[in-house]
Amino acid sequence: MDKLHRNNGEEVAALKGVRIIDLSIITAGGNTTQMLADLGAEIIKVESGGYPDPFRFWAGSQREAASDSKSWNCAPTFNMLNRSKLGITLDLKSEDGRKLLFKLVREADAVTENFRRGVLERLGVGYQALKEVNPRIVLVSITSQGLDGPHSEYRSYGATLEALSGFGSVTGYDEEEPSWSGREVNYPDQVASIVAAGTLIAALRQRDRSGVGSHVDVSQREVMTVAVADRIVEFTAGGAVPKPQGNRREPIPIERCIACAGDDAWVALSVHDEEIPALSRLLGLSEQSDLAALDAELTKWSASRERKVAAGELRAIGLCAGIVANGKDLLEDPHLRARDFWHTVVHEEAGPQTLRLAPYRLSLYAAEQSVLRCPCLGEHTEDVLKALADVSDQELLALSERGVTAGYLG
């Protein structure tokens, strides 16, 4: 099982020895297996030359305008979510591709996917087919609405999920249209990936005790509804439909972003009732000033200060305050650098890339020692199929000629 493990021989990695076949795409699936790779699992990402992960073509490719480069290997979105993984190509619409996938599944612990419900079954590689090959296999399916129920056939994107889940009804500003996190964040995918990674590990633990695998059903809609479940309780208790509160949140008297000196410079601030006197003194107001006067003076005060200065002065009197940081701020942040949150790798197509590491630390395992660049499309096809599927050089050539293991066919 460890023939292809690439985590520098570290014996203490939490998931060392776990092999996962990753059929997933974009954020929900990519970040699920990224977190597992950070914990030491070996991830074999399977793409098709005719249908690579769409994130390979997402706007922002570092060399997307260069006609002589393979821009599908350069997109920051793809390269961020797929570092430290092995990458192969297989056409699962072909019989040969399916046979090779089954050979990989025999040597694996889990499979992940986030296609529309029923896609794996139509390809002939659904859970029933996988467990016939390997009864101990765990399949994690991340779908829009779950694998059953009247809406299980729905397709969705992040905006759809935020709306259907109820999340969109409480975001945004009073009396304005609902807001959504957009593709810049895509909150539903980010949250679903955390749930999927955790349930996969739980399913592996259950398998080790029972001897058989399982099919994990992760509904992105339900994951998002969990985030606003308190609003359901609020409605059932009082009958009032919760509405968005913008940057203010009852019962906290001040909780908003304040504009500072400079272009698009902001500080986020939360002030509780017992903290009002300290803020009043900072602003030179009487502790008996009303909230409207305090808010107005705060707006004038912050407009005359650089954001980091303003945030520092507010924190100095015990308030919760912080700048609204952009990408440049985060890269230069002394706290993140002190914690070795950033790691630079060199990609042969995209060049140097600064990648974020896992947002946690295991005292016995330094995750940064395992970070490798993202794979180019099909980069490890030969190594993986030789090691795990016993494919010869002659067979590899024939598979490539028939398009089973082809590179990008666009």
mmCIF file of C-alpha atoms in Angstrom:
data_model
loop_
_atom_site.group_PDB
_atom_site.id
_atom_site.type_symbol
_atom_site.label_atom_id
_atom_site.label_comp_id
_atom_site.label_asym_id
_atom_site.label_seq_id
_atom_site.Cartn_x
_atom_site.Cartn_y
_atom_site.Cartn_z
ATOM 1 C CA MET A 1 0.000 0.000 0.000
ATOM 2 C CA ASP A 2 2.905 2.403 0.508
ATOM 3 C CA LYS A 3 4.642 1.993 -2.853
ATOM 4 C CA LEU A 4 3.641 5.446 -4.038
ATOM 5 C CA HIS A 5 3.437 7.287 -0.728
ATOM 6 C CA ARG A 6 5.265 10.573 -1.174
ATOM 7 C CA ASN A 7 5.203 12.174 2.250
ATOM 8 C CA ASN A 8 8.960 12.001 2.771
ATOM 9 C CA GLY A 9 8.818 8.794 4.802
ATOM 10 C CA GLU A 10 7.277 10.430 7.859
ATOM 11 C CA GLU A 11 6.020 7.605 10.016
ATOM 12 C CA VAL A 12 3.906 9.755 12.313
ATOM 13 C CA ALA A 13 1.559 11.305 9.724
ATOM 14 C CA ALA A 14 -1.986 10.731 11.010
ATOM 15 C CA LEU A 15 -3.275 9.151 7.779
ATOM 16 C CA LYS A 16 -0.059 7.604 6.509
ATOM 17 C CA GLY A 17 -0.858 4.388 4.642
ATOM 18 C CA VAL A 18 -4.383 5.516 3.697
ATOM 19 C CA ARG A 19 -4.949 5.599 -0.074
ATOM 20 C CA ILE A 20 -7.841 7.567 -1.564
ATOM 21 C CA ILE A 21 -8.993 7.559 -5.187
ATOM 22 C CA ASP A 22 -10.196 11.097 -5.845
ATOM 23 C CA LEU A 23 -12.791 11.387 -8.634
ATOM 24 C CA SER A 24 -13.977 14.764 -7.381
ATOM 25 C CA ILE A 25 -13.774 18.190 -8.986
ATOM 26 C CA ILE A 26 -13.693 21.884 -8.044
ATOM 27 C CA THR A 27 -13.814 23.004 -4.380
ATOM 28 C CA ALA A 28 -16.149 20.624 -2.545
ATOM 29 C CA GLY A 29 -14.227 17.530 -3.596
ATOM 30 C CA GLY A 30 -10.805 19.086 -4.070
ATOM 31 C CA ASN A 31 -10.635 20.602 -0.603
ATOM 32 C CA THR A 32 -11.942 17.392 0.988
ATOM 33 C CA THR A 33 -8.989 15.382 -0.278
ATOM 34 C CA GLN A 34 -6.614 18.310 0.203
ATOM 35 C CA MET A 35 -7.248 18.212 3.936
ATOM 36 C CA LEU A 36 -6.711 14.446 3.956
ATOM 37 C CA ALA A 37 -3.446 14.878 2.028
ATOM 38 C CA ASP A 38 -2.329 17.365 4.682
ATOM 39 C CA LEU A 39 -2.822 14.594 7.233
ATOM 40 C CA GLY A 40 -0.601 12.231 5.268
ATOM 41 C CA ALA A 41 -3.071 10.301 3.081
ATOM 42 C CA GLU A 42 -2.015 9.350 -0.434
ATOM 43 C CA ILE A 43 -4.444 10.960 -2.863
ATOM 44 C CA ILE A 44 -4.690 9.725 -6.453
ATOM 45 C CA LYS A 45 -6.652 12.328 -8.401
ATOM 46 C CA VAL A 46 -8.357 10.836 -11.455
ATOM 47 C CA GLU A 47 -9.276 13.100 -14.364
ATOM 48 C CA SER A 48 -10.229 12.533 -17.976
ATOM 49 C CA GLY A 49 -8.341 14.016 -20.888
ATOM 50 C CA GLY A 50 -11.730 14.927 -22.345
ATOM 51 C CA TYR A 51 -13.083 16.323 -19.067
ATOM 52 C CA PRO A 52 -10.387 17.547 -16.677
ATOM 53 C CA ASP A 53 -11.282 19.248 -13.415
ATOM 54 C CA PRO A 54 -13.002 22.531 -14.472
ATOM 55 C CA PHE A 55 -10.800 24.436 -12.027
ATOM 56 C CA ARG A 56 -7.909 23.891 -14.448
ATOM 57 C CA PHE A 57 -9.605 26.453 -16.694
ATOM 58 C CA TRP A 58 -10.817 28.863 -14.019
ATOM 59 C CA ALA A 59 -10.104 32.540 -14.612
ATOM 60 C CA GLY A 60 -6.792 33.681 -13.193
ATOM 61 C CA SER A 61 -4.438 31.135 -14.743
ATOM 62 C CA GLN A 62 -0.948 32.513 -14.324
ATOM 63 C CA ARG A 63 -0.158 31.824 -17.964
ATOM 64 C CA GLU A 64 -3.622 31.714 -19.495
ATOM 65 C CA ALA A 65 -2.658 34.159 -22.228
ATOM 66 C CA ALA A 66 0.501 32.315 -23.259
ATOM 67 C CA SER A 67 -0.176 30.262 -26.376
ATOM 68 C CA ASP A 68 2.943 28.139 -25.894
ATOM 69 C CA SER A 69 2.104 27.012 -22.353
ATOM 70 C CA LYS A 70 -0.196 24.339 -20.983
ATOM 71 C CA SER A 71 -2.392 26.822 -19.166
ATOM 72 C CA TRP A 72 -4.570 24.062 -17.714
ATOM 73 C CA ASN A 73 -1.654 23.256 -15.401
ATOM 74 C CA CYS A 74 -1.342 26.831 -14.147
ATOM 75 C CA ALA A 75 -4.688 27.894 -12.665
ATOM 76 C CA PRO A 76 -4.218 29.080 -9.039
ATOM 77 C CA THR A 77 -7.598 27.692 -7.963
ATOM 78 C CA PHE A 78 -6.700 24.183 -9.107
ATOM 79 C CA ASN A 79 -3.122 24.282 -7.887
ATOM 80 C CA MET A 80 -4.130 25.474 -4.418
ATOM 81 C CA LEU A 81 -6.638 22.646 -3.877
ATOM 82 C CA ASN A 82 -4.618 19.815 -5.354
ATOM 83 C CA ARG A 83 -1.116 20.120 -3.935
ATOM 84 C CA SER A 84 0.590 16.984 -2.615
ATOM 85 C CA LYS A 85 -1.602 14.722 -4.759
ATOM 86 C CA LEU A 86 -0.803 12.242 -7.515
ATOM 87 C CA GLY A 87 -2.531 13.002 -10.814
ATOM 88 C CA ILE A 88 -3.623 10.476 -13.450
ATOM 89 C CA THR A 89 -5.979 10.421 -16.445
ATOM 90 C CA LEU A 90 -8.553 7.700 -17.120
ATOM 91 C CA ASP A 91 -11.536 7.745 -19.455
ATOM 92 C CA LEU A 92 -14.214 6.152 -17.293
ATOM 93 C CA LYS A 93 -16.629 6.072 -20.228
ATOM 94 C CA SER A 94 -14.449 3.365 -21.745
ATOM 95 C CA GLU A 95 -14.403 -0.264 -20.616
ATOM 96 C CA ASP A 96 -10.611 -0.175 -20.263
ATOM 97 C CA GLY A 97 -10.823 2.932 -18.089
ATOM 98 C CA ARG A 98 -13.362 1.321 -15.783
ATOM 99 C CA LYS A 99 -11.313 -1.866 -15.487
ATOM 100 C CA LEU A 100 -8.256 0.158 -14.499
ATOM 101 C CA LEU A 101 -10.262 2.128 -11.935
ATOM 102 C CA PHE A 102 -11.440 -1.121 -10.357
ATOM 103 C CA LYS A 103 -7.841 -2.277 -10.083
ATOM 104 C CA LEU A 104 -6.972 0.926 -8.244
ATOM 105 C CA VAL A 105 -10.005 0.538 -5.968
ATOM 106 C CA ARG A 106 -8.791 -2.932 -4.938
ATOM 107 C CA GLU A 107 -5.681 -1.253 -3.532
ATOM 108 C CA ALA A 108 -7.478 1.729 -1.967
ATOM 109 C CA ASP A 109 -9.249 2.600 1.257
ATOM 110 C CA ALA A 110 -11.705 5.184 -0.045
ATOM 111 C CA VAL A 111 -13.123 6.908 -3.117
ATOM 112 C CA THR A 112 -14.432 10.490 -3.198
ATOM 113 C CA GLU A 113 -16.750 12.108 -5.734
ATOM 114 C CA ASN A 114 -19.016 15.139 -6.046
ATOM 115 C CA PHE A 115 -20.777 14.582 -9.344
ATOM 116 C CA ARG A 116 -24.494 14.974 -9.837
ATOM 117 C CA ARG A 117 -26.469 12.124 -8.268
ATOM 118 C CA GLY A 118 -26.441 9.060 -10.541
ATOM 119 C CA VAL A 119 -23.377 9.925 -12.626
ATOM 120 C CA LEU A 120 -21.218 7.146 -11.133
ATOM 121 C CA GLU A 121 -23.994 4.590 -11.657
ATOM 122 C CA ARG A 122 -24.389 5.603 -15.309
ATOM 123 C CA LEU A 123 -20.639 5.161 -15.754
ATOM 124 C CA GLY A 124 -20.860 1.711 -14.181
ATOM 125 C CA VAL A 125 -18.688 2.615 -11.190
ATOM 126 C CA GLY A 126 -21.287 3.288 -8.488
ATOM 127 C CA TYR A 127 -21.042 2.059 -4.913
ATOM 128 C CA GLN A 128 -22.462 -1.392 -5.650
ATOM 129 C CA ALA A 129 -19.841 -1.959 -8.369
ATOM 130 C CA LEU A 130 -17.030 -0.613 -6.175
ATOM 131 C CA LYS A 131 -17.850 -2.772 -3.161
ATOM 132 C CA GLU A 132 -17.985 -5.877 -5.338
ATOM 133 C CA VAL A 133 -14.366 -5.132 -6.199
ATOM 134 C CA ASN A 134 -13.410 -4.174 -2.642
ATOM 135 C CA PRO A 135 -15.941 -4.829 0.163
ATOM 136 C CA ARG A 136 -13.890 -2.617 2.525
ATOM 137 C CA ILE A 137 -14.047 0.451 0.280
ATOM 138 C CA VAL A 138 -15.562 3.683 1.618
ATOM 139 C CA LEU A 139 -17.257 5.890 -0.978
ATOM 140 C CA VAL A 140 -17.919 9.526 -0.054
ATOM 141 C CA SER A 141 -20.509 11.212 -2.295
ATOM 142 C CA ILE A 142 -20.914 14.982 -1.964
ATOM 143 C CA THR A 143 -24.105 16.029 -3.761
ATOM 144 C CA SER A 144 -26.330 19.069 -3.903
ATOM 145 C CA GLN A 145 -29.364 17.665 -2.070
ATOM 146 C CA GLY A 146 -28.284 14.192 -0.942
ATOM 147 C CA LEU A 147 -28.743 10.805 -2.568
ATOM 148 C CA ASP A 148 -32.487 10.464 -1.940
ATOM 149 C CA GLY A 149 -35.562 12.629 -1.473
ATOM 150 C CA PRO A 150 -37.727 14.535 -3.997
ATOM 151 C CA HIS A 151 -35.008 17.092 -4.800
ATOM 152 C CA SER A 152 -32.113 14.656 -5.128
ATOM 153 C CA GLU A 153 -31.900 15.266 -8.895
ATOM 154 C CA TYR A 154 -31.335 19.017 -8.496
ATOM 155 C CA ARG A 155 -28.197 20.547 -9.902
ATOM 156 C CA SER A 156 -26.773 23.488 -8.028
ATOM 157 C CA TYR A 157 -23.937 25.923 -7.581
ATOM 158 C CA GLY A 158 -22.957 27.895 -4.527
ATOM 159 C CA ALA A 159 -25.607 30.592 -5.065
ATOM 160 C CA THR A 160 -28.350 27.967 -5.417
ATOM 161 C CA LEU A 161 -27.274 26.195 -2.242
ATOM 162 C CA GLU A 162 -27.089 29.377 -0.209
ATOM 163 C CA ALA A 163 -30.630 30.191 -1.341
ATOM 164 C CA LEU A 164 -32.238 26.766 -0.881
ATOM 165 C CA SER A 165 -30.579 26.159 2.482
ATOM 166 C CA GLY A 166 -31.981 29.334 4.019
ATOM 167 C CA PHE A 167 -28.506 30.831 4.370
ATOM 168 C CA GLY A 168 -29.234 33.591 1.863
ATOM 169 C CA SER A 169 -32.286 34.783 3.790
ATOM 170 C CA VAL A 170 -30.203 36.079 6.685
ATOM 171 C CA THR A 171 -27.188 37.492 4.857
ATOM 172 C CA GLY A 172 -26.885 40.910 3.251
ATOM 173 C CA TYR A 173 -28.293 44.206 4.510
ATOM 174 C CA ASP A 174 -31.731 45.235 5.734
ATOM 175 C CA GLU A 175 -34.302 45.673 2.978
ATOM 176 C CA GLU A 176 -31.805 44.806 0.268
ATOM 177 C CA GLU A 177 -31.594 41.735 -1.921
ATOM 178 C CA PRO A 178 -29.921 38.644 -0.400
ATOM 179 C CA SER A 179 -26.167 38.434 -0.835
ATOM 180 C CA TRP A 180 -24.134 35.345 -1.535
ATOM 181 C CA SER A 181 -20.486 34.522 -1.043
ATOM 182 C CA GLY A 182 -19.864 34.139 -4.783
ATOM 183 C CA ARG A 183 -17.133 32.192 -6.466
ATOM 184 C CA GLU A 184 -14.547 34.223 -4.548
ATOM 185 C CA VAL A 185 -15.429 32.196 -1.433
ATOM 186 C CA ASN A 186 -18.169 29.691 -2.367
ATOM 187 C CA TYR A 187 -19.009 29.051 1.262
ATOM 188 C CA PRO A 188 -21.190 25.926 0.676
ATOM 189 C CA ASP A 189 -18.317 24.068 -0.975
ATOM 190 C CA GLN A 190 -15.837 25.080 1.688
ATOM 191 C CA VAL A 191 -18.052 23.935 4.561
ATOM 192 C CA ALA A 192 -19.165 20.710 2.843
ATOM 193 C CA SER A 193 -15.538 19.713 2.282
ATOM 194 C CA ILE A 194 -14.802 19.934 6.011
ATOM 195 C CA VAL A 195 -17.805 17.737 6.804
ATOM 196 C CA ALA A 196 -16.892 15.259 4.055
ATOM 197 C CA ALA A 197 -13.289 14.893 5.230
ATOM 198 C CA GLY A 198 -14.372 14.295 8.806
ATOM 199 C CA THR A 199 -17.050 11.736 7.907
ATOM 200 C CA LEU A 200 -14.618 9.885 5.632
ATOM 201 C CA ILE A 201 -12.219 9.423 8.534
ATOM 202 C CA ALA A 202 -15.128 8.282 10.737
ATOM 203 C CA ALA A 203 -16.210 5.783 8.059
ATOM 204 C CA LEU A 204 -12.670 4.374 7.889
ATOM 205 C CA ARG A 205 -12.678 3.923 11.657
ATOM 206 C CA GLN A 206 -16.050 2.180 11.458
ATOM 207 C CA ARG A 207 -14.745 -0.036 8.641
ATOM 208 C CA ASP A 208 -11.719 -1.049 10.687
ATOM 209 C CA ARG A 209 -14.050 -2.244 13.436
ATOM 210 C CA SER A 210 -16.738 -3.889 11.278
ATOM 211 C CA GLY A 211 -14.617 -5.198 8.414
ATOM 212 C CA VAL A 212 -16.861 -3.668 5.730
ATOM 213 C CA GLY A 213 -16.948 -0.307 4.002
ATOM 214 C CA SER A 214 -19.851 2.102 3.591
ATOM 215 C CA HIS A 215 -21.335 4.788 1.373
ATOM 216 C CA VAL A 216 -21.185 8.256 2.955
ATOM 217 C CA ASP A 217 -23.947 10.607 1.761
ATOM 218 C CA VAL A 218 -23.083 14.316 2.236
ATOM 219 C CA SER A 219 -25.838 16.802 1.309
ATOM 220 C CA GLN A 220 -24.450 20.289 0.721
ATOM 221 C CA ARG A 221 -27.884 21.808 1.223
ATOM 222 C CA GLU A 222 -28.203 20.196 4.643
ATOM 223 C CA VAL A 223 -24.683 21.232 5.595
ATOM 224 C CA MET A 224 -25.632 24.855 4.886
ATOM 225 C CA THR A 225 -28.970 24.581 6.698
ATOM 226 C CA VAL A 226 -27.064 23.414 9.776
ATOM 227 C CA ALA A 227 -25.314 26.809 9.727
ATOM 228 C CA VAL A 228 -28.647 28.629 10.159
ATOM 229 C CA ALA A 229 -30.486 26.022 12.237
ATOM 230 C CA ASP A 230 -30.717 28.444 15.172
ATOM 231 C CA ARG A 231 -32.927 30.658 12.992
ATOM 232 C CA ILE A 232 -35.356 27.749 12.590
ATOM 233 C CA VAL A 233 -35.521 27.379 16.361
ATOM 234 C CA GLU A 234 -36.073 31.131 16.627
ATOM 235 C CA PHE A 235 -39.006 30.929 14.222
ATOM 236 C CA THR A 236 -40.630 27.927 15.893
ATOM 237 C CA ALA A 237 -40.331 29.616 19.286
ATOM 238 C CA GLY A 238 -41.762 33.001 18.343
ATOM 239 C CA GLY A 239 -43.201 32.829 14.839
ATOM 240 C CA ALA A 240 -41.078 35.691 13.500
ATOM 241 C CA VAL A 241 -39.149 35.061 10.278
ATOM 242 C CA PRO A 242 -35.475 36.007 10.890
ATOM 243 C CA LYS A 243 -34.146 38.732 8.598
ATOM 244 C CA PRO A 244 -30.653 39.953 7.713
ATOM 245 C CA GLN A 245 -29.094 42.448 10.108
ATOM 246 C CA GLY A 246 -26.261 43.685 7.931
ATOM 247 C CA ASN A 247 -23.121 44.523 9.870
ATOM 248 C CA ARG A 248 -25.075 44.960 13.116
ATOM 249 C CA ARG A 249 -26.161 42.132 15.343
ATOM 250 C CA GLU A 250 -28.555 42.387 18.236
ATOM 251 C CA PRO A 251 -27.996 42.628 21.153
ATOM 252 C CA ILE A 252 -24.462 43.911 20.500
ATOM 253 C CA PRO A 253 -24.705 47.740 20.329
ATOM 254 C CA ILE A 254 -21.830 48.271 17.871
ATOM 255 C CA GLU A 255 -20.704 45.608 15.422
ATOM 256 C CA ARG A 256 -19.704 46.859 12.013
ATOM 257 C CA CYS A 257 -16.912 47.766 9.651
ATOM 258 C CA ILE A 258 -15.644 51.332 10.047
ATOM 259 C CA ALA A 259 -13.979 53.229 7.200
ATOM 260 C CA CYS A 260 -10.421 54.422 7.823
ATOM 261 C CA ALA A 261 -8.070 56.809 6.029
ATOM 262 C CA GLY A 262 -7.047 55.587 2.593
ATOM 263 C CA ASP A 263 -8.654 53.749 -0.296
ATOM 264 C CA ASP A 264 -10.917 50.839 0.656
ATOM 265 C CA ALA A 265 -9.423 50.703 4.153
ATOM 266 C CA TRP A 266 -11.618 49.187 6.864
ATOM 267 C CA VAL A 267 -11.575 47.900 10.419
ATOM 268 C CA ALA A 268 -14.086 45.406 11.799
ATOM 269 C CA LEU A 269 -15.184 46.221 15.338
ATOM 270 C CA SER A 270 -17.442 44.629 17.963
ATOM 271 C CA VAL A 271 -18.363 46.517 21.130
ATOM 272 C CA HIS A 272 -20.504 45.020 23.915
ATOM 273 C CA ASP A 273 -22.494 47.035 26.451
ATOM 274 C CA GLU A 274 -19.863 46.788 29.171
ATOM 275 C CA GLU A 275 -17.202 48.061 26.721
ATOM 276 C CA ILE A 276 -19.056 51.256 25.780
ATOM 277 C CA PRO A 277 -17.416 53.358 28.566
ATOM 278 C CA ALA A 278 -13.894 52.479 27.359
ATOM 279 C CA LEU A 279 -14.759 53.402 23.765
ATOM 280 C CA SER A 280 -16.388 56.643 24.922
ATOM 281 C CA ARG A 281 -13.219 57.652 26.786
ATOM 282 C CA LEU A 282 -11.068 56.851 23.735
ATOM 283 C CA LEU A 283 -13.242 59.106 21.599
ATOM 284 C CA GLY A 284 -13.307 61.886 24.212
ATOM 285 C CA LEU A 285 -17.026 61.560 24.904
ATOM 286 C CA SER A 286 -18.970 61.337 28.102
ATOM 287 C CA GLU A 287 -19.708 57.782 29.226
ATOM 288 C CA GLN A 288 -23.387 58.815 29.237
ATOM 289 C CA SER A 289 -23.374 59.695 25.500
ATOM 290 C CA ASP A 290 -26.130 57.988 23.517
ATOM 291 C CA LEU A 291 -25.340 55.335 20.932
ATOM 292 C CA ALA A 292 -26.061 57.589 17.953
ATOM 293 C CA ALA A 293 -23.536 60.183 19.138
ATOM 294 C CA LEU A 294 -20.977 57.479 19.872
ATOM 295 C CA ASP A 295 -21.414 55.935 16.444
ATOM 296 C CA ALA A 296 -21.074 59.301 14.707
ATOM 297 C CA GLU A 297 -17.913 60.195 16.607
ATOM 298 C CA LEU A 298 -16.452 56.743 15.904
ATOM 299 C CA THR A 299 -16.981 57.302 12.179
ATOM 300 C CA LYS A 300 -15.111 60.648 12.311
ATOM 301 C CA TRP A 301 -12.359 59.192 14.509
ATOM 302 C CA SER A 302 -11.631 56.228 12.228
ATOM 303 C CA ALA A 303 -11.660 58.364 9.058
ATOM 304 C CA SER A 304 -8.600 60.237 10.332
ATOM 305 C CA ARG A 305 -6.541 57.137 11.090
ATOM 306 C CA GLU A 306 -4.733 54.523 9.065
ATOM 307 C CA ARG A 307 -6.521 51.182 9.520
ATOM 308 C CA LYS A 308 -3.712 49.361 11.362
ATOM 309 C CA VAL A 309 -3.293 52.306 13.731
ATOM 310 C CA ALA A 310 -7.034 52.427 14.390
ATOM 311 C CA ALA A 311 -7.233 48.689 15.012
ATOM 312 C CA GLY A 312 -4.236 48.870 17.353
ATOM 313 C CA GLU A 313 -5.736 51.680 19.424
ATOM 314 C CA LEU A 314 -9.052 49.841 19.722
ATOM 315 C CA ARG A 315 -7.365 46.616 20.787
ATOM 316 C CA ALA A 316 -5.251 48.527 23.304
ATOM 317 C CA ILE A 317 -8.391 49.386 25.294
ATOM 318 C CA GLY A 318 -9.578 45.768 25.197
ATOM 319 C CA LEU A 319 -11.938 45.805 22.211
ATOM 320 C CA CYS A 320 -12.175 43.167 19.483
ATOM 321 C CA ALA A 321 -10.934 44.890 16.342
ATOM 322 C CA GLY A 322 -9.012 43.912 13.227
ATOM 323 C CA ILE A 323 -8.250 45.239 9.776
ATOM 324 C CA VAL A 324 -10.194 43.884 6.805
ATOM 325 C CA ALA A 325 -7.193 42.126 5.288
ATOM 326 C CA ASN A 326 -6.647 41.541 1.574
ATOM 327 C CA GLY A 327 -4.408 38.960 -0.091
ATOM 328 C CA LYS A 328 -1.305 41.139 0.125
ATOM 329 C CA ASP A 329 -1.942 41.745 3.820
ATOM 330 C CA LEU A 330 -2.234 38.029 4.485
ATOM 331 C CA LEU A 331 1.002 37.173 2.695
ATOM 332 C CA GLU A 332 2.858 39.817 4.698
ATOM 333 C CA ASP A 333 1.113 39.096 7.999
ATOM 334 C CA PRO A 334 3.839 38.578 10.658
ATOM 335 C CA HIS A 335 1.622 36.260 12.724
ATOM 336 C CA LEU A 336 0.917 33.890 9.820
ATOM 337 C CA ARG A 337 4.579 33.931 8.839
ATOM 338 C CA ALA A 338 5.660 33.194 12.399
ATOM 339 C CA ARG A 339 3.379 30.132 12.331
ATOM 340 C CA ASP A 340 4.774 29.017 8.933
ATOM 341 C CA PHE A 341 1.310 29.186 7.378
ATOM 342 C CA TRP A 342 2.699 29.914 3.902
ATOM 343 C CA HIS A 343 4.867 27.556 1.884
ATOM 344 C CA THR A 344 6.444 28.206 -1.517
ATOM 345 C CA VAL A 345 6.757 25.461 -4.117
ATOM 346 C CA VAL A 346 8.011 25.609 -7.703
ATOM 347 C CA HIS A 347 5.642 24.302 -10.370
ATOM 348 C CA GLU A 348 7.249 23.354 -13.671
ATOM 349 C CA GLU A 349 4.485 25.028 -15.701
ATOM 350 C CA ALA A 350 3.204 27.761 -13.369
ATOM 351 C CA GLY A 351 6.487 28.720 -11.703
ATOM 352 C CA PRO A 352 6.855 29.601 -7.981
ATOM 353 C CA GLN A 353 3.614 29.471 -6.011
ATOM 354 C CA THR A 354 2.929 30.411 -2.407
ATOM 355 C CA LEU A 355 0.455 27.942 -0.912
ATOM 356 C CA ARG A 356 -1.315 27.945 2.411
ATOM 357 C CA LEU A 357 -0.789 25.059 4.776
ATOM 358 C CA ALA A 358 -3.258 23.335 7.082
ATOM 359 C CA PRO A 359 -4.849 25.681 9.659
ATOM 360 C CA TYR A 360 -3.956 23.419 12.564
ATOM 361 C CA ARG A 361 -0.868 21.806 14.093
ATOM 362 C CA LEU A 362 -0.368 18.210 15.236
ATOM 363 C CA SER A 363 2.501 18.161 17.706
ATOM 364 C CA LEU A 364 3.841 14.856 16.334
ATOM 365 C CA TYR A 365 3.576 15.760 12.659
ATOM 366 C CA ALA A 366 4.856 18.814 10.776
ATOM 367 C CA ALA A 367 2.508 19.024 7.764
ATOM 368 C CA GLU A 368 4.718 21.505 5.907
ATOM 369 C CA GLN A 369 7.344 18.799 5.430
ATOM 370 C CA SER A 370 4.900 17.000 3.141
ATOM 371 C CA VAL A 371 3.871 19.831 0.804
ATOM 372 C CA LEU A 372 4.468 19.139 -2.867
ATOM 373 C CA ARG A 373 3.312 21.079 -5.904
ATOM 374 C CA CYS A 374 0.069 20.265 -7.676
ATOM 375 C CA PRO A 375 0.336 17.580 -10.398
ATOM 376 C CA CYS A 376 0.177 18.424 -14.078
ATOM 377 C CA LEU A 377 -2.655 16.727 -15.962
ATOM 378 C CA GLY A 378 -1.910 12.995 -16.078
ATOM 379 C CA GLU A 379 1.592 13.468 -14.674
ATOM 380 C CA HIS A 380 1.627 10.250 -12.623
ATOM 381 C CA THR A 381 -0.487 8.005 -14.849
ATOM 382 C CA GLU A 382 2.395 5.743 -15.788
ATOM 383 C CA ASP A 383 3.784 5.407 -12.242
ATOM 384 C CA VAL A 384 0.397 4.710 -10.657
ATOM 385 C CA LEU A 385 -0.823 2.205 -13.247
ATOM 386 C CA LYS A 386 2.466 0.311 -13.209
ATOM 387 C CA ALA A 387 2.591 0.122 -9.420
ATOM 388 C CA LEU A 388 -1.055 -0.575 -8.618
ATOM 389 C CA ALA A 389 -2.608 -2.027 -11.788
ATOM 390 C CA ASP A 390 0.385 -4.019 -13.077
ATOM 391 C CA VAL A 391 0.259 -2.313 -16.491
ATOM 392 C CA SER A 392 3.221 -2.848 -18.817
ATOM 393 C CA ASP A 393 4.942 -0.243 -20.979
ATOM 394 C CA GLN A 394 3.364 -1.769 -24.085
ATOM 395 C CA GLU A 395 -0.095 -1.643 -22.514
ATOM 396 C CA LEU A 396 0.455 1.958 -21.445
ATOM 397 C CA LEU A 397 1.261 2.943 -25.026
ATOM 398 C CA ALA A 398 -1.857 1.189 -26.318
ATOM 399 C CA LEU A 399 -4.039 2.836 -23.646
ATOM 400 C CA SER A 400 -2.705 6.252 -24.595
ATOM 401 C CA GLU A 401 -3.291 5.653 -28.306
ATOM 402 C CA ARG A 402 -6.905 4.643 -27.619
ATOM 403 C CA GLY A 403 -7.445 7.794 -25.544
ATOM 404 C CA VAL A 404 -7.996 5.938 -22.268
ATOM 405 C CA THR A 405 -5.081 7.697 -20.571
ATOM 406 C CA ALA A 406 -4.755 10.663 -22.914
ATOM 407 C CA GLY A 407 -3.698 14.135 -21.893
ATOM 408 C CA TYR A 408 -5.858 17.189 -22.516
ATOM 409 C CA LEU A 409 -8.109 16.578 -25.539
ATOM 410 C CA GLY A 410 -9.681 20.040 -25.728
#
